[in-house]
Coordinates of C-alpha atoms in Angstrom, one line a residue:
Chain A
X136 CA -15.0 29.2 12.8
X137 CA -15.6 25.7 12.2
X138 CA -16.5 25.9 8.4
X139 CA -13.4 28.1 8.3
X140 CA -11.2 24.9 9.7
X141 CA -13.5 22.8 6.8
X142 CA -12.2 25.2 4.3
X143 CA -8.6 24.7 5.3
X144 CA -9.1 21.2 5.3
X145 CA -10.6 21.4 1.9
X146 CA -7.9 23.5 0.5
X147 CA -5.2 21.2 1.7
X148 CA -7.0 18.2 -0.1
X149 CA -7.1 19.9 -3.0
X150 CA -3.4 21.2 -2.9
X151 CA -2.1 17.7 -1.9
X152 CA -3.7 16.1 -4.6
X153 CA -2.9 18.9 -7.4
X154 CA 0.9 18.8 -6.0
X155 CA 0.6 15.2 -7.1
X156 CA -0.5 15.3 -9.9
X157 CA 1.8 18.2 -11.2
X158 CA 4.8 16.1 -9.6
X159 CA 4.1 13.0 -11.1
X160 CA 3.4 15.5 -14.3
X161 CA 6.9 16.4 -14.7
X162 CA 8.3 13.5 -13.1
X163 CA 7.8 12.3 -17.0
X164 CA 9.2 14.6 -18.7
X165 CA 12.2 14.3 -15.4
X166 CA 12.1 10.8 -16.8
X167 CA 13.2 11.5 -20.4
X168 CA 15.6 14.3 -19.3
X169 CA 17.2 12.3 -16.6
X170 CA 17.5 9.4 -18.8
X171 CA 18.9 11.8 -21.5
X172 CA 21.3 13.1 -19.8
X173 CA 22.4 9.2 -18.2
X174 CA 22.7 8.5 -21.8
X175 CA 24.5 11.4 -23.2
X176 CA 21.9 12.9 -25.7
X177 CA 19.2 15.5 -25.5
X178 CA 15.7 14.2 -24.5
X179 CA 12.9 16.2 -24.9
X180 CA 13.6 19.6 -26.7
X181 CA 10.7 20.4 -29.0
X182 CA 7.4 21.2 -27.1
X183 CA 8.3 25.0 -25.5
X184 CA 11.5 26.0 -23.9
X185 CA 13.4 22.9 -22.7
X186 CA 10.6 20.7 -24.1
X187 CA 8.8 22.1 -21.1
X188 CA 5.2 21.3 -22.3
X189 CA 6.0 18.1 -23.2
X190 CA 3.6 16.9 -20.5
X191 CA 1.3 18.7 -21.6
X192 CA 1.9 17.5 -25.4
X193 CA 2.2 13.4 -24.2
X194 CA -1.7 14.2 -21.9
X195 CA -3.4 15.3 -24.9
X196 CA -1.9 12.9 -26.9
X197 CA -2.9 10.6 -24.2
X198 CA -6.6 12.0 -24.5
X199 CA -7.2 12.0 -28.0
X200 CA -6.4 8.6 -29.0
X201 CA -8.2 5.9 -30.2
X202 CA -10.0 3.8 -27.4
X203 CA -10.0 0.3 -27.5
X204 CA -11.3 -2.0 -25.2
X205 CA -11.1 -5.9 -26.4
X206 CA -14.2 -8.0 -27.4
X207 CA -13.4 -11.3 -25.2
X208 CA -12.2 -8.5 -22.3
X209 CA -14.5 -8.1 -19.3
X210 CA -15.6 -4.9 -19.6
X211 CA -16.6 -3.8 -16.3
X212 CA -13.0 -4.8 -14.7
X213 CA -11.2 -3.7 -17.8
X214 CA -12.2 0.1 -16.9
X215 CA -12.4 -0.9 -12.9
X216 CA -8.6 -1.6 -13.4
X217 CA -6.8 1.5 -14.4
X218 CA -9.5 3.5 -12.2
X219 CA -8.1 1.4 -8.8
X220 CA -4.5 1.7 -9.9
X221 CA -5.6 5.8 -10.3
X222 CA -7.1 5.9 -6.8
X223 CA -5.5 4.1 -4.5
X224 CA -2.0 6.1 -6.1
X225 CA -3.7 9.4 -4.8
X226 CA -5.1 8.2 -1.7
X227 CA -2.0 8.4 0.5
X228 CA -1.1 11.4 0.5
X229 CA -3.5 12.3 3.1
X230 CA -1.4 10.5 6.0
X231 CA 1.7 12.6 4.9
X232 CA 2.6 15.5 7.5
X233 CA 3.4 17.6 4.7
X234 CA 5.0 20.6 7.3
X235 CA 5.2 21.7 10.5
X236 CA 2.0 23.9 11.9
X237 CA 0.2 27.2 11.0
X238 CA -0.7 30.0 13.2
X239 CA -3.6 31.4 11.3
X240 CA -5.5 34.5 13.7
X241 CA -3.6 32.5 17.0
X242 CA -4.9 29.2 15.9
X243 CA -2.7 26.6 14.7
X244 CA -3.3 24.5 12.2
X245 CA -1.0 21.3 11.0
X246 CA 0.1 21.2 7.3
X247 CA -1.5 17.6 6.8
X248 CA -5.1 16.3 5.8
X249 CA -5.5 13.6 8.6
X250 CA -3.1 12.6 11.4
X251 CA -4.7 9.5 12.7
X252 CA -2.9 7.0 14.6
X253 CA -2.0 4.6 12.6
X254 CA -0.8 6.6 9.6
X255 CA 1.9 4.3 8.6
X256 CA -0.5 1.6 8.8
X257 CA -3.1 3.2 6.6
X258 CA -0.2 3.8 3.8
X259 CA 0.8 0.1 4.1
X260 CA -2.6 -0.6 3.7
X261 CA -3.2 1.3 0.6
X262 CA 0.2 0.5 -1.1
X263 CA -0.9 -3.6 -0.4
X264 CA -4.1 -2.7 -2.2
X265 CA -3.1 -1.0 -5.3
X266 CA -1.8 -4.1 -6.8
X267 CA -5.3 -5.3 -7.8
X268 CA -5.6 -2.3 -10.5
X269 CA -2.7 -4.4 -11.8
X270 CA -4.2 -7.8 -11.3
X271 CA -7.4 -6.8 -12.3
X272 CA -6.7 -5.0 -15.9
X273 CA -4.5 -7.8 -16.7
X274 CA -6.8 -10.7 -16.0
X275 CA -9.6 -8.6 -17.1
X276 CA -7.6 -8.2 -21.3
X277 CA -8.2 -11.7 -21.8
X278 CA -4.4 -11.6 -23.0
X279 CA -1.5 -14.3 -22.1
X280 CA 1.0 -11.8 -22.1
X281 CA -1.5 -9.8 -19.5
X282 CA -2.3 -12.4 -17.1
X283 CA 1.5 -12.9 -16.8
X284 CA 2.3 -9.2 -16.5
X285 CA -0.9 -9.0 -13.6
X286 CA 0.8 -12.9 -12.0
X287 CA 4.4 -11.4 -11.7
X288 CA 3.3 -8.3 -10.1
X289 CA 1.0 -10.1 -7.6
X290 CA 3.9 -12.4 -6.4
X291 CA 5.8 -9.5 -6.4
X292 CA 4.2 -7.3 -3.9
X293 CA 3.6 -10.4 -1.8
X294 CA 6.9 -11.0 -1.3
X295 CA 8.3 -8.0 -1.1
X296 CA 5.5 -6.4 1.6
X297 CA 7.0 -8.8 4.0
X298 CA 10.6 -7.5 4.0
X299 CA 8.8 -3.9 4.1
X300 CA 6.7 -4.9 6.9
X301 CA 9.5 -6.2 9.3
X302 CA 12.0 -2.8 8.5
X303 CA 8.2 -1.2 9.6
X304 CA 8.4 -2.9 12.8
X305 CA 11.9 -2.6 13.2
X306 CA 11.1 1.7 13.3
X307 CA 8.3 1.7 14.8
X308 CA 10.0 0.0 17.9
X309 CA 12.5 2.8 18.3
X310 CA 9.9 5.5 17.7
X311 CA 7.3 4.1 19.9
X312 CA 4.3 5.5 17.6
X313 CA 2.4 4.5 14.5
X314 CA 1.3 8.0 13.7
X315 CA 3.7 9.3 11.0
X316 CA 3.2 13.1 12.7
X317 CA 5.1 11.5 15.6
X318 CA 7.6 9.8 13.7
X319 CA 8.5 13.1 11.8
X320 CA 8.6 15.1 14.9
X321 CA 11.1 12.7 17.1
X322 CA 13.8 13.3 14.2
X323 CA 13.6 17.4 14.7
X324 CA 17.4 18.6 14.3
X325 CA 19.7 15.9 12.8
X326 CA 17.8 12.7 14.7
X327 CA 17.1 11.5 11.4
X328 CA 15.7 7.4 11.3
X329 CA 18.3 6.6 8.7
X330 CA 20.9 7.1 11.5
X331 CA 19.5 4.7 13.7
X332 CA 18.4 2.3 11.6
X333 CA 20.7 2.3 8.3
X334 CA 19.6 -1.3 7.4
X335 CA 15.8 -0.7 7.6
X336 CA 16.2 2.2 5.6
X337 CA 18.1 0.3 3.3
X338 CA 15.5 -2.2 3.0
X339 CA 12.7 -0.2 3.2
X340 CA 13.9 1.8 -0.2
X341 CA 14.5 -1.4 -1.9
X342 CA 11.2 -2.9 -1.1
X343 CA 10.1 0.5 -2.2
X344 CA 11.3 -0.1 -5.7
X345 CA 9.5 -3.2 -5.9
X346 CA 6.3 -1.8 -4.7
X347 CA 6.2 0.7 -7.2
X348 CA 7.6 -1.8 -9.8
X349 CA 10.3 0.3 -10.8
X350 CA 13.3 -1.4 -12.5
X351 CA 15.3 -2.8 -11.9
X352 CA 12.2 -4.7 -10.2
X353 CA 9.9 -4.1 -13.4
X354 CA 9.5 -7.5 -14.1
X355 CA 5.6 -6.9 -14.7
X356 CA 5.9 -4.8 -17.5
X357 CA 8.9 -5.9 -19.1
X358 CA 8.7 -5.3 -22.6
X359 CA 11.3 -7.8 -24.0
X360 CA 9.2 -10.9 -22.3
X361 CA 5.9 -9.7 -22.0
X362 CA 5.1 -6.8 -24.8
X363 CA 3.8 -4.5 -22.6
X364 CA 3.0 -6.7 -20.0
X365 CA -0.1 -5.8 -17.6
X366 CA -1.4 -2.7 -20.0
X367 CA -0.4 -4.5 -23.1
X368 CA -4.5 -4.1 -24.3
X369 CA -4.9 -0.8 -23.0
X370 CA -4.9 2.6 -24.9
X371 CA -5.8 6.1 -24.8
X372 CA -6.2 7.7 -21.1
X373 CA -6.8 4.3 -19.2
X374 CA -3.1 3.4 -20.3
X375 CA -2.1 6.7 -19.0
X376 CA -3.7 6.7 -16.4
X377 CA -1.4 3.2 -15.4
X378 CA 1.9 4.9 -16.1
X379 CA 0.7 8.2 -14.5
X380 CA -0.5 6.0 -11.4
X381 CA 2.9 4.7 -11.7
X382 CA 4.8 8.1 -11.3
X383 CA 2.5 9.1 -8.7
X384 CA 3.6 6.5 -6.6
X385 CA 7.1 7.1 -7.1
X386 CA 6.0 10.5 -5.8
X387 CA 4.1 9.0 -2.8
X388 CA 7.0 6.3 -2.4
X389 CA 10.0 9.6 -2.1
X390 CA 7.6 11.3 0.1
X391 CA 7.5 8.1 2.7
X392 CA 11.1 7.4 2.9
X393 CA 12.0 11.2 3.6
X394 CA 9.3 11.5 6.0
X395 CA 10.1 7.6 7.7
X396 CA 13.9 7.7 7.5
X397 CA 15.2 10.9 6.3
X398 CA 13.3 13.9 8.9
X399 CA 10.2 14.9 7.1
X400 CA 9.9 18.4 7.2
X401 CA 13.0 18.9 9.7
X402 CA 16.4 20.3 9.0
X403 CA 19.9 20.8 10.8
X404 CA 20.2 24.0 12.6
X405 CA 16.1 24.4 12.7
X406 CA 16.4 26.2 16.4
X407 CA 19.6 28.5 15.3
X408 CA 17.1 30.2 12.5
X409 CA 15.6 33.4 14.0
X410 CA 12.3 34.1 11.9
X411 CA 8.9 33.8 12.8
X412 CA 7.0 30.2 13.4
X413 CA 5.3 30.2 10.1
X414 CA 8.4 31.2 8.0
X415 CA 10.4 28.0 9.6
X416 CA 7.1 25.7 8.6
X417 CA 7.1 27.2 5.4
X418 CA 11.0 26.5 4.9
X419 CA 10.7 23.1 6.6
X420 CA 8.0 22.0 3.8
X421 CA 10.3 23.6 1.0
X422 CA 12.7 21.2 2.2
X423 CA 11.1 18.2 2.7
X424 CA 10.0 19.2 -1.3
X425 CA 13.8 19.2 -2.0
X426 CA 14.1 16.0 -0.3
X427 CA 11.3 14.4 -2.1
X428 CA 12.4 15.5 -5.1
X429 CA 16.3 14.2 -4.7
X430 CA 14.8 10.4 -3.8
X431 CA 12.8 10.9 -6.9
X432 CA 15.4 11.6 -9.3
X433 CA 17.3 8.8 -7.2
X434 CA 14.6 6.3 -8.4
X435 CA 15.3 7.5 -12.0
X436 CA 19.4 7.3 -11.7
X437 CA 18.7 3.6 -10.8
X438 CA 16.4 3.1 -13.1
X439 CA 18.9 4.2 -15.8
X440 CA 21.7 2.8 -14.4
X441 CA 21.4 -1.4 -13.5
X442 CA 20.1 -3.7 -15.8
X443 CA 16.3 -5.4 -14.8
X444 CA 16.7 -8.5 -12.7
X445 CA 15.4 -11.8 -13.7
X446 CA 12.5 -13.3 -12.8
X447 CA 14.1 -16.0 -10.2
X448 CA 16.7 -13.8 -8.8
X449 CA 13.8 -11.1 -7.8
X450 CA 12.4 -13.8 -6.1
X451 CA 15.6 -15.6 -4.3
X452 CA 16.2 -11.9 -3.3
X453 CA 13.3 -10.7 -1.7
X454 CA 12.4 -14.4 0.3
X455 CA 16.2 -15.8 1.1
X456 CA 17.9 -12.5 1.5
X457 CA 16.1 -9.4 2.6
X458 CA 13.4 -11.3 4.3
X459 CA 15.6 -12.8 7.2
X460 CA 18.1 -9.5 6.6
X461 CA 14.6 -7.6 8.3
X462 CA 14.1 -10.8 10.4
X463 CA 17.4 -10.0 12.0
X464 CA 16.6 -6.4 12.4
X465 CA 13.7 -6.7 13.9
X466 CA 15.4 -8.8 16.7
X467 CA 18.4 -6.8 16.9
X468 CA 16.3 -3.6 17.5
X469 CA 14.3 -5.0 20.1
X470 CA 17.1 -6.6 21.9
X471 CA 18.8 -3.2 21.9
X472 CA 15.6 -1.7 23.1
X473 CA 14.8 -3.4 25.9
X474 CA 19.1 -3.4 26.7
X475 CA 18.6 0.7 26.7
X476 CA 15.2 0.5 28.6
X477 CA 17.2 -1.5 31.6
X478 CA 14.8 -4.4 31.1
X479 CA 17.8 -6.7 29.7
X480 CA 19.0 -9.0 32.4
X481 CA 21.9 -11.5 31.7
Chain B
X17 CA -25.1 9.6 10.8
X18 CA -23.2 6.9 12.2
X19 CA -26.7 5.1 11.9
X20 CA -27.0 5.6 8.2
X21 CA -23.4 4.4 7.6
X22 CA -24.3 1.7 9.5
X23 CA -26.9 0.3 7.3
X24 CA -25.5 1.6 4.1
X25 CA -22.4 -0.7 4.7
X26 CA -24.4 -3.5 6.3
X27 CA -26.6 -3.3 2.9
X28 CA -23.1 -3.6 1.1
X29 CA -21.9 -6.3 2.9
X30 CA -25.1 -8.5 2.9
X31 CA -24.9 -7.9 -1.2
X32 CA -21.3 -8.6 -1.7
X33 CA -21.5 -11.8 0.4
X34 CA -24.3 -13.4 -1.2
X35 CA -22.9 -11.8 -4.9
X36 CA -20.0 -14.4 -3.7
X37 CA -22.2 -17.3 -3.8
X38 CA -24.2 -16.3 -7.1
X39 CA -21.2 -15.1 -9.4
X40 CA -20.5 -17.5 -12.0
X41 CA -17.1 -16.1 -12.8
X42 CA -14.4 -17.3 -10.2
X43 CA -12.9 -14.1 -9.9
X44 CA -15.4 -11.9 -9.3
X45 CA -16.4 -14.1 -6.5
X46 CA -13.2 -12.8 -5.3
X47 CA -13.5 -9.4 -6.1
X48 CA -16.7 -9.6 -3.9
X49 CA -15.4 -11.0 -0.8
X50 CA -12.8 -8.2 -1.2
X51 CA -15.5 -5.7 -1.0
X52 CA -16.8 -7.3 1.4
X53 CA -13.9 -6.8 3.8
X54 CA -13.9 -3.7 3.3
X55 CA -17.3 -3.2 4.7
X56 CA -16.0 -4.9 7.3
X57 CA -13.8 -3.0 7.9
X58 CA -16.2 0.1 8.0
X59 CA -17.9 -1.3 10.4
X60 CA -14.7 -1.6 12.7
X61 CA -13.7 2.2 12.1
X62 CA -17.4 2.8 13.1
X63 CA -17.0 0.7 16.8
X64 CA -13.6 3.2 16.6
X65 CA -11.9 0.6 16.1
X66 CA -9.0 2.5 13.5
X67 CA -6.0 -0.4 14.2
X68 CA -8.2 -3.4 13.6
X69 CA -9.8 -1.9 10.7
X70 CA -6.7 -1.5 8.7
X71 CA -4.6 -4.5 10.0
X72 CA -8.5 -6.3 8.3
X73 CA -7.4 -4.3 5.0
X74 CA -3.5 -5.1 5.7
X75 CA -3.9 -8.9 6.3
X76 CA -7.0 -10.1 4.2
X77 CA -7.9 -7.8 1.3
X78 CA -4.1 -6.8 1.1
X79 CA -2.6 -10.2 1.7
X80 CA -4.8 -13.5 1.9
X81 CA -6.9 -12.4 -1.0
X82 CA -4.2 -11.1 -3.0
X83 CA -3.3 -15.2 -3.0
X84 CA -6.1 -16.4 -3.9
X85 CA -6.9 -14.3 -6.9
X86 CA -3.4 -15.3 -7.9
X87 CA -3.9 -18.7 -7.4
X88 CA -7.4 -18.4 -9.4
X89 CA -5.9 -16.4 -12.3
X90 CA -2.7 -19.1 -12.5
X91 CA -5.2 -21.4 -12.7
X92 CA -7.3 -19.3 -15.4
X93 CA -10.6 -21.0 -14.0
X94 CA -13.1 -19.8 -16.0
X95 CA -17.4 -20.0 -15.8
X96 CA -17.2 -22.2 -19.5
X97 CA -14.3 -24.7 -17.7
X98 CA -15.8 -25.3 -14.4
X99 CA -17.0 -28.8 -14.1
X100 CA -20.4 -29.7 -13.2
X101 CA -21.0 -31.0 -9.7
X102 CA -22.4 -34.4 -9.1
X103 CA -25.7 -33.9 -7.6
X104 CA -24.5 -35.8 -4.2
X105 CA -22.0 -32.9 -3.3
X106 CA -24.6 -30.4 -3.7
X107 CA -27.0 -32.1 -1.4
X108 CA -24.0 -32.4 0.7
X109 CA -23.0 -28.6 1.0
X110 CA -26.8 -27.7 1.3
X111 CA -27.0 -30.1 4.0
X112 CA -23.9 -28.4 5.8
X113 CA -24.6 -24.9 4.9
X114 CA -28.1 -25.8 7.0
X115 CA -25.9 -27.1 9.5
X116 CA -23.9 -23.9 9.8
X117 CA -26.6 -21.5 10.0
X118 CA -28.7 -23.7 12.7
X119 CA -25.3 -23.6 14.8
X120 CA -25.3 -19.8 14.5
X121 CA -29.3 -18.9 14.7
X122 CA -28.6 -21.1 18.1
X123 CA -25.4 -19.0 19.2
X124 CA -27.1 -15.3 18.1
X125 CA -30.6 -16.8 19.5
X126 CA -30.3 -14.6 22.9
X127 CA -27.8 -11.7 21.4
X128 CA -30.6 -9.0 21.6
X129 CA -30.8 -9.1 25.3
X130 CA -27.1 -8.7 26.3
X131 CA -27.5 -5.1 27.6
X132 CA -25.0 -2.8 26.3
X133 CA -22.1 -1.7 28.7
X134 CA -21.9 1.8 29.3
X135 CA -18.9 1.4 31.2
X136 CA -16.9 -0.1 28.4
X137 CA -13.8 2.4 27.1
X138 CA -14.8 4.2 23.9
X139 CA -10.9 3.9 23.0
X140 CA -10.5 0.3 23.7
X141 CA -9.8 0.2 19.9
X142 CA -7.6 2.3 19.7
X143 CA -4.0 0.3 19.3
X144 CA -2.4 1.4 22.3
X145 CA -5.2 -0.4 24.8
X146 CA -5.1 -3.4 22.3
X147 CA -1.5 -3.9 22.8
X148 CA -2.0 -3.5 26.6
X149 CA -4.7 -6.1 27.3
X150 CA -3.5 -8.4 24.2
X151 CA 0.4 -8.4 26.2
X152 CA -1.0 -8.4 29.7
X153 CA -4.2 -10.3 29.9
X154 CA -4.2 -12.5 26.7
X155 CA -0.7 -13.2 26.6
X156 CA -0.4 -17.0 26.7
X157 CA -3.3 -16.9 24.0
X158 CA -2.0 -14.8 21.8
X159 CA 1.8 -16.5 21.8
X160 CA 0.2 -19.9 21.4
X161 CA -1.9 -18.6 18.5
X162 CA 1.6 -17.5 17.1
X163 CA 3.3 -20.6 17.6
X164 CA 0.1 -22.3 15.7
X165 CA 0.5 -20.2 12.9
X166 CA 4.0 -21.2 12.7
X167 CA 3.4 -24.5 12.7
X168 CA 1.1 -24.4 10.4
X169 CA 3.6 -22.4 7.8
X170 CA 6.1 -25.3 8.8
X171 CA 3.7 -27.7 7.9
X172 CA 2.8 -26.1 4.6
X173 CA 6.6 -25.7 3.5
X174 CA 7.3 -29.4 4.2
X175 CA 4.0 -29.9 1.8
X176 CA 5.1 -28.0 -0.9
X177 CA 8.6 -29.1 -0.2
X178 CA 9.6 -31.1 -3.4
X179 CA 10.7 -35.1 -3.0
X180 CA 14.3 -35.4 -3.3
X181 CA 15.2 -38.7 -4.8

């Protein structure tokens, strides 16, 4: 019984990281088609129906070019670089509760790799980690335009993980756990986070952009300072492995904020379905796909739709507006908290 | 197991440290004393310790050191462009590196015979009992340690603060 559990486990991994991977797959070719269709033309038509295998067509491009790794580049942490960015991009997904539980032979089994206790902790931790794939490939090209691409993206995170941090603490004190199992299962029905805490969600997805240096916070890779900015020396796979790394942290990204802010793997009118447990689980993680998939494309409407920001106002925003914005929050939320507890005395 | 891991990580950590002394390169003296903290924190999720082991990763390889490899790459120092110490600071820092480790040889001297506590809560790690004895029983440490830190942040704003003329 207990290798069958390992085997579960096993298949889970795999299917969590092959979902991924196929997401953040078509999330390029989303990309081009969203961005077509923002900007009135066509996009993609030629590979298959649709320009369908145009993912397929851009990997093995990706695979059969020329590589070229710079003579005054440091070798080791040129290919270290993209290889972190690639890693740390796939390791999250394990904390996700990806559905509801189970019931395999009268045994039930939950529809995530690992619920430890401090899930949301782990993510943070991992998210504030992948930015030295950045830093690393672009000190590691030996190139001006590089080391600026890898210095913007450091301050970046830095600044923006606070504000993330504080809308964080701001949910975690009306939830009460760090385990994102337990945060999911508190918003069953329409109890959703966003409800009771619009402004740390709104924060929260705007730090997210930044995270994932998206645009309009793509300051490290903006092509009309920098060339290419951090991956301006990289070809062939270890420059798509960055952009893929990219995508696949959009993916991660969507998969946080529905399951933080926007109920997971829940739905209105869950207890009014009659069908049997594993059905509902099985709807619950369709739907949690849908909403993944809506905050994705939401990331590519804004990316198509406001112009980047400059390199000062990124900045004055994220340290003189949304960091005392989730100062306040924080403070408002406990204040409330203890007022609803009955341990707020005038 | 948990014994194997145990030395594999301590092996790591012993290497990474001292690779932080030897490197000649700057940045990978960085890039060591990140790995380092991660074995660090390997050892911490191996006491069961899972809320200090990733507020370790949260706080110093995702924040602190995140800073200083900035600060190190703004500066671009490189092994050609560092500048040779006079031979009076090195006798210096050997001569308070010895002090350091005769201060801590004297503080581990009689570690081996602390008996271990069978009593003690194999959960205490976990964050829920942290919170509890860090808000009941180290309270007025642990707000005073906060108001330190602020102070210090205050201090380091009005330092960085520009001179207005």
């Amino acid at each position: 019984m207990e290798l069958f559990d390992l085997l579960i486990k096993l298949a889970l991994v795999v299917a969590v990281f092959t979902i991924a991977l196929v997401i953040a797959m078509y999330s390029t070719y989303a990309e081009r088609k969203v961005a077509a269709f923002l900007q009135d033309r066509l996009g993609p038509n030629r590979a298959g129906p649709y320009g369908i295998l145009q993912p397929l067509a851009d990997g093995g491009k990706m695979f059969m070019k020329e590589e070229i790794i710079p003579s005054k580049a440091d070798t080791f942490l040129f290919i270290l670089g993209p290889c972190i960015a690639m890693m740390t991009a796939c390791m999250t997904g394990v904390v996700i509760p990806w559905g509801n539980t189970l019931i395999i032979d009268g045994k039930a089994y939950i529809m995530q790799v690992t619920d430890i206790n401090v899930g949301i902790l782990f993510a943070f931790a991992v998210v504030s980690i992948g930015v030295y794939g950045i830093m690393i490939g672009g000190w590691a090209s030996n190139n001006k335009y590089s080391l600026l691409g890898a210095i913007r993206a450091s301050s970046q995170m830095i600044s923006y993980e606070l504000a993330m941090g504080f809308s964080i603490i701001a949910l975690i004190m009306t939830t009460g756990s760090l385990s994102l199992r337990d945060i999911v299962e508190q918003q069953s029905g329409f109890h959703w986070n966003f409800l009771y805490q619009p402004l740390g969600c709104l924060l929260f997805i705007i730090c997210a952009f930044a995270e994932t240096n998206r645009a309009p916070f793509d300051l490290p890779e903006c092509e009309t300072e920098l060339v290419g900015g951090y991956h301006t020396e990289y070809s062939s796979m270890k420059l798509g492995f960055y952009l893929f790394a990219e995508y696949i942290n959009m993916f991660i990204s969507a998969a946080i904020i529905s399951a933080l802010f926007f109920g997971g793997y829940n739905f209105p009118f869950l207890d009014k379905i009659d069908a049997p447990h594993n059905v509902i689980t099985l709807i619950g993680t369709a739907i949690f796909f849908a909403k993944i998939i809506f905050f994705i494309f939401f990331f590519m409407w804004v990316r198509w739709t406001l112009p980047r920001f400059r390199y000062d106002q990124l900045m004055h925003l994220g340290w003189y507006v949304l960091l005392p914005i989730s100062i306040l929050n924080v403070l408002v939320t406990g204040a409330v908290t203890l007022f609803r507890n009955g341990q707020f005395h005038f | 197991m948990s014994v194997i891991a145990f030395y594999i990580l301590t092996v790591l950590c012993i290497f990474s440290a001292l690779m932080v002394v030897f490197s000649k390169k700057p940045v990978h003296s960085v890039l060591y004393t990140i790995f380092c903290f991660f074995n660090i924190a390997g050892h911490f999720l191996l006491l069961n310790a899972q809320f200090l082991a990733i507020v370790h990763i949260i706080v110093y390889a995702g924040a602190i050191m995140v800073l200083f490899l900035f600060t190190i790459m703004f500066l671009n120092l490189n092994a050609e462009v560092e500048p040779h110490k006079s031979n009076l600071l090195k006798v210096a820092a050997v001569v308070c590196g010895g002090l350091l480790l005769l201060i801590l040889v004297s503080c581990l001297k009689g570690a081996e015979n602390i008996p271990v506590n069978p009593m003690l809560d194999t959960q205490m790690g976990m964050v829920k009992n942290l919170g509890m004895v860090l808000y009941n029983e180290y309270m007025l440490p642990f707000e005073m340690l906060s108001i330190l830190f602020l102070s210090a942040m205050v201090g380091a704003v009005l330092l960085g603060k520009k001179e207005t003329k």
